[in-house]
């Protein structure tokens, strides 16, 4: 594959990745609901999905709970998909410069 073909493939990845990141975000929400409820009981408020409080609680609880371990790996999948989407945007910009 030439560089132009690689850039074209990367540029075409954006639209298929949108539903994937939405599904992964929903999965994270479902997997961490019991943990967020426990945190709400302890702190008196329900933390947001993207808060450091939830992320630290997920990291601490992942050794004992399979759902939390799945949520931990789901977050890494979200990060990878987001990185691919960012790569796709830059590839689209490069493709416009090349063509």
mmCIF file of the C-alpha atoms, coordinates in Angstrom:
data_MODEL
# 
_entry.id   MODEL 
# 
loop_
_atom_site.group_PDB 
_atom_site.id 
_atom_site.type_symbol 
_atom_site.label_atom_id 
_atom_site.label_alt_id 
_atom_site.label_comp_id 
_atom_site.label_asym_id 
_atom_site.label_entity_id 
_atom_site.label_seq_id 
_atom_site.pdbx_PDB_ins_code 
_atom_site.Cartn_x 
_atom_site.Cartn_y 
_atom_site.Cartn_z 
_atom_site.occupancy 
_atom_site.B_iso_or_equiv 
_atom_site.pdbx_formal_charge 
_atom_site.auth_seq_id 
_atom_site.auth_comp_id 
_atom_site.auth_asym_id 
_atom_site.auth_atom_id 
_atom_site.pdbx_PDB_model_num 
ATOM 1  C CA . UNK A 1 1  ? 0.000   0.000  0.000  1.00 0.00 ? 1  UNK A CA 1 
ATOM 2  C CA . UNK A 1 2  ? 1.184   3.444  -0.779 1.00 0.00 ? 2  UNK A CA 1 
ATOM 3  C CA . UNK A 1 3  ? 1.090   6.311  1.680  1.00 0.00 ? 3  UNK A CA 1 
ATOM 4  C CA . UNK A 1 4  ? -1.869  7.854  -0.137 1.00 0.00 ? 4  UNK A CA 1 
ATOM 5  C CA . UNK A 1 5  ? -3.847  4.597  0.161  1.00 0.00 ? 5  UNK A CA 1 
ATOM 6  C CA . UNK A 1 6  ? -3.075  4.316  3.884  1.00 0.00 ? 6  UNK A CA 1 
ATOM 7  C CA . UNK A 1 7  ? -4.240  7.896  4.398  1.00 0.00 ? 7  UNK A CA 1 
ATOM 8  C CA . UNK A 1 8  ? -7.427  7.166  2.417  1.00 0.00 ? 8  UNK A CA 1 
ATOM 9  C CA . UNK A 1 9  ? -8.190  4.096  4.557  1.00 0.00 ? 9  UNK A CA 1 
ATOM 10 C CA . UNK A 1 10 ? -7.559  6.032  7.768  1.00 0.00 ? 10 UNK A CA 1 
ATOM 11 C CA . UNK A 1 11 ? -9.758  8.881  6.542  1.00 0.00 ? 11 UNK A CA 1 
ATOM 12 C CA . UNK A 1 12 ? -12.626 6.481  5.890  1.00 0.00 ? 12 UNK A CA 1 
ATOM 13 C CA . UNK A 1 13 ? -12.578 5.102  9.447  1.00 0.00 ? 13 UNK A CA 1 
ATOM 14 C CA . UNK A 1 14 ? -14.386 7.987  11.145 1.00 0.00 ? 14 UNK A CA 1 
ATOM 15 C CA . UNK A 1 15 ? -18.034 7.177  10.401 1.00 0.00 ? 15 UNK A CA 1 
ATOM 16 C CA . UNK A 1 16 ? -17.857 3.455  11.332 1.00 0.00 ? 16 UNK A CA 1 
ATOM 17 C CA . UNK A 1 17 ? -16.173 4.350  14.637 1.00 0.00 ? 17 UNK A CA 1 
ATOM 18 C CA . UNK A 1 18 ? -18.942 6.707  15.803 1.00 0.00 ? 18 UNK A CA 1 
ATOM 19 C CA . UNK A 1 19 ? -21.452 3.942  16.700 1.00 0.00 ? 19 UNK A CA 1 
ATOM 20 C CA . UNK A 1 20 ? -18.651 1.924  18.277 1.00 0.00 ? 20 UNK A CA 1 
ATOM 21 C CA . UNK A 1 21 ? -17.676 4.690  20.680 1.00 0.00 ? 21 UNK A CA 1 
ATOM 22 C CA . UNK A 1 22 ? -21.344 5.294  21.550 1.00 0.00 ? 22 UNK A CA 1 
ATOM 23 C CA . UNK A 1 23 ? -21.885 1.588  22.279 1.00 0.00 ? 23 UNK A CA 1 
ATOM 24 C CA . UNK A 1 24 ? -18.725 1.421  24.392 1.00 0.00 ? 24 UNK A CA 1 
ATOM 25 C CA . UNK A 1 25 ? -19.805 4.489  26.364 1.00 0.00 ? 25 UNK A CA 1 
ATOM 26 C CA . UNK A 1 26 ? -23.193 2.919  27.051 1.00 0.00 ? 26 UNK A CA 1 
ATOM 27 C CA . UNK A 1 27 ? -21.497 -0.313 28.112 1.00 0.00 ? 27 UNK A CA 1 
ATOM 28 C CA . UNK A 1 28 ? -19.287 1.590  30.552 1.00 0.00 ? 28 UNK A CA 1 
ATOM 29 C CA . UNK A 1 29 ? -22.362 3.291  31.976 1.00 0.00 ? 29 UNK A CA 1 
ATOM 30 C CA . UNK A 1 30 ? -24.125 -0.028 32.532 1.00 0.00 ? 30 UNK A CA 1 
ATOM 31 C CA . UNK A 1 31 ? -21.065 -1.750 34.001 1.00 0.00 ? 31 UNK A CA 1 
ATOM 32 C CA . UNK A 1 32 ? -20.280 0.991  36.517 1.00 0.00 ? 32 UNK A CA 1 
ATOM 33 C CA . UNK A 1 33 ? -23.825 1.694  37.713 1.00 0.00 ? 33 UNK A CA 1 
ATOM 34 C CA . UNK A 1 34 ? -23.524 -0.371 40.942 1.00 0.00 ? 34 UNK A CA 1 
ATOM 35 C CA . UNK A 1 35 ? -20.157 1.224  41.696 1.00 0.00 ? 35 UNK A CA 1 
ATOM 36 C CA . UNK A 1 36 ? -21.511 4.732  41.128 1.00 0.00 ? 36 UNK A CA 1 
ATOM 37 C CA . UNK A 1 37 ? -24.452 3.927  43.407 1.00 0.00 ? 37 UNK A CA 1 
ATOM 38 C CA . UNK A 1 38 ? -22.025 2.804  46.130 1.00 0.00 ? 38 UNK A CA 1 
ATOM 39 C CA . UNK A 1 39 ? -20.060 6.024  45.675 1.00 0.00 ? 39 UNK A CA 1 
ATOM 40 C CA . UNK A 1 40 ? -23.289 8.018  45.869 1.00 0.00 ? 40 UNK A CA 1 
ATOM 41 C CA . UNK A 1 41 ? -24.106 6.376  49.202 1.00 0.00 ? 41 UNK A CA 1 
ATOM 42 C CA . UNK A 1 42 ? -20.661 7.240  50.538 1.00 0.00 ? 42 UNK A CA 1 
ATOM 43 C CA . UNK A 1 43 ? -20.313 10.795 49.238 1.00 0.00 ? 43 UNK A CA 1 
ATOM 44 C CA . UNK A 1 44 ? -23.924 11.927 49.122 1.00 0.00 ? 44 UNK A CA 1 
ATOM 45 C CA . UNK A 1 45 ? -23.869 12.701 45.392 1.00 0.00 ? 45 UNK A CA 1 
ATOM 46 C CA . UNK A 1 46 ? -23.642 10.615 42.252 1.00 0.00 ? 46 UNK A CA 1 
ATOM 47 C CA . UNK A 1 47 ? -20.377 11.303 40.416 1.00 0.00 ? 47 UNK A CA 1 
ATOM 48 C CA . UNK A 1 48 ? -20.301 11.927 36.674 1.00 0.00 ? 48 UNK A CA 1 
ATOM 49 C CA . UNK A 1 49 ? -19.094 9.204  34.314 1.00 0.00 ? 49 UNK A CA 1 
ATOM 50 C CA . UNK A 1 50 ? -15.908 11.027 33.410 1.00 0.00 ? 50 UNK A CA 1 
ATOM 51 C CA . UNK A 1 51 ? -14.892 12.034 36.923 1.00 0.00 ? 51 UNK A CA 1 
ATOM 52 C CA . UNK A 1 52 ? -11.585 11.002 38.430 1.00 0.00 ? 52 UNK A CA 1 
ATOM 53 C CA . UNK A 1 53 ? -13.537 9.700  41.415 1.00 0.00 ? 53 UNK A CA 1 
ATOM 54 C CA . UNK A 1 54 ? -15.243 7.015  39.304 1.00 0.00 ? 54 UNK A CA 1 
ATOM 55 C CA . UNK A 1 55 ? -12.027 6.164  37.452 1.00 0.00 ? 55 UNK A CA 1 
ATOM 56 C CA . UNK A 1 56 ? -10.055 5.722  40.701 1.00 0.00 ? 56 UNK A CA 1 
ATOM 57 C CA . UNK A 1 57 ? -12.845 3.604  42.182 1.00 0.00 ? 57 UNK A CA 1 
ATOM 58 C CA . UNK A 1 58 ? -12.852 1.445  39.040 1.00 0.00 ? 58 UNK A CA 1 
ATOM 59 C CA . UNK A 1 59 ? -9.082  0.962  39.304 1.00 0.00 ? 59 UNK A CA 1 
ATOM 60 C CA . UNK A 1 60 ? -9.342  -0.035 42.978 1.00 0.00 ? 60 UNK A CA 1 
ATOM 61 C CA . UNK A 1 61 ? -12.324 -2.380 42.573 1.00 0.00 ? 61 UNK A CA 1 
ATOM 62 C CA . UNK A 1 62 ? -11.232 -4.153 39.395 1.00 0.00 ? 62 UNK A CA 1 
ATOM 63 C CA . UNK A 1 63 ? -9.324  -6.893 41.228 1.00 0.00 ? 63 UNK A CA 1 
ATOM 64 C CA . UNK A 1 64 ? -12.430 -8.220 42.962 1.00 0.00 ? 64 UNK A CA 1 
ATOM 65 C CA . UNK A 1 65 ? -15.327 -7.564 40.579 1.00 0.00 ? 65 UNK A CA 1 
ATOM 66 C CA . UNK A 1 66 ? -15.573 -8.943 37.049 1.00 0.00 ? 66 UNK A CA 1 
ATOM 67 C CA . UNK A 1 67 ? -17.983 -6.221 35.906 1.00 0.00 ? 67 UNK A CA 1 
ATOM 68 C CA . UNK A 1 68 ? -15.591 -3.532 37.074 1.00 0.00 ? 68 UNK A CA 1 
ATOM 69 C CA . UNK A 1 69 ? -12.695 -5.264 35.331 1.00 0.00 ? 69 UNK A CA 1 
ATOM 70 C CA . UNK A 1 70 ? -14.762 -5.245 32.135 1.00 0.00 ? 70 UNK A CA 1 
ATOM 71 C CA . UNK A 1 71 ? -15.475 -1.538 32.680 1.00 0.00 ? 71 UNK A CA 1 
ATOM 72 C CA . UNK A 1 72 ? -11.739 -0.883 33.083 1.00 0.00 ? 72 UNK A CA 1 
ATOM 73 C CA . UNK A 1 73 ? -10.975 -2.536 29.746 1.00 0.00 ? 73 UNK A CA 1 
ATOM 74 C CA . UNK A 1 74 ? -13.970 -0.799 28.163 1.00 0.00 ? 74 UNK A CA 1 
ATOM 75 C CA . UNK A 1 75 ? -12.395 2.545  29.062 1.00 0.00 ? 75 UNK A CA 1 
ATOM 76 C CA . UNK A 1 76 ? -9.194  1.495  27.340 1.00 0.00 ? 76 UNK A CA 1 
ATOM 77 C CA . UNK A 1 77 ? -11.213 0.472  24.274 1.00 0.00 ? 77 UNK A CA 1 
ATOM 78 C CA . UNK A 1 78 ? -12.893 3.914  24.299 1.00 0.00 ? 78 UNK A CA 1 
ATOM 79 C CA . UNK A 1 79 ? -9.472  5.560  24.441 1.00 0.00 ? 79 UNK A CA 1 
ATOM 80 C CA . UNK A 1 80 ? -8.200  3.491  21.504 1.00 0.00 ? 80 UNK A CA 1 
ATOM 81 C CA . UNK A 1 81 ? -11.306 4.230  19.414 1.00 0.00 ? 81 UNK A CA 1 
ATOM 82 C CA . UNK A 1 82 ? -11.001 7.938  20.221 1.00 0.00 ? 82 UNK A CA 1 
ATOM 83 C CA . UNK A 1 83 ? -7.348  7.863  19.145 1.00 0.00 ? 83 UNK A CA 1 
ATOM 84 C CA . UNK A 1 84 ? -8.349  6.184  15.868 1.00 0.00 ? 84 UNK A CA 1 
ATOM 85 C CA . UNK A 1 85 ? -11.016 8.835  15.319 1.00 0.00 ? 85 UNK A CA 1 
ATOM 86 C CA . UNK A 1 86 ? -8.429  11.561 15.897 1.00 0.00 ? 86 UNK A CA 1 
ATOM 87 C CA . UNK A 1 87 ? -6.083  9.832  13.453 1.00 0.00 ? 87 UNK A CA 1 
ATOM 88 C CA . UNK A 1 88 ? -8.927  9.695  10.948 1.00 0.00 ? 88 UNK A CA 1 
ATOM 89 C CA . UNK A 1 89 ? -9.539  13.439 11.226 1.00 0.00 ? 89 UNK A CA 1 
ATOM 90 C CA . UNK A 1 90 ? -5.865  14.196 10.628 1.00 0.00 ? 90 UNK A CA 1 
ATOM 91 C CA . UNK A 1 91 ? -5.837  11.761 7.707  1.00 0.00 ? 91 UNK A CA 1 
ATOM 92 C CA . UNK A 1 92 ? -8.807  13.579 6.185  1.00 0.00 ? 92 UNK A CA 1 
ATOM 93 C CA . UNK A 1 93 ? -6.940  16.879 6.504  1.00 0.00 ? 93 UNK A CA 1 
ATOM 94 C CA . UNK A 1 94 ? -3.833  15.366 4.906  1.00 0.00 ? 94 UNK A CA 1 
ATOM 95 C CA . UNK A 1 95 ? -5.921  13.848 2.134  1.00 0.00 ? 95 UNK A CA 1 
ATOM 96 C CA . UNK A 1 96 ? -7.368  17.257 1.285  1.00 0.00 ? 96 UNK A CA 1 
ATOM 97 C CA . UNK A 1 97 ? -3.830  18.675 1.100  1.00 0.00 ? 97 UNK A CA 1 
ATOM 98 C CA . UNK A 1 98 ? -2.615  15.818 -1.122 1.00 0.00 ? 98 UNK A CA 1 
ATOM 99 C CA . UNK A 1 99 ? -5.549  15.906 -3.526 1.00 0.00 ? 99 UNK A CA 1 
# 
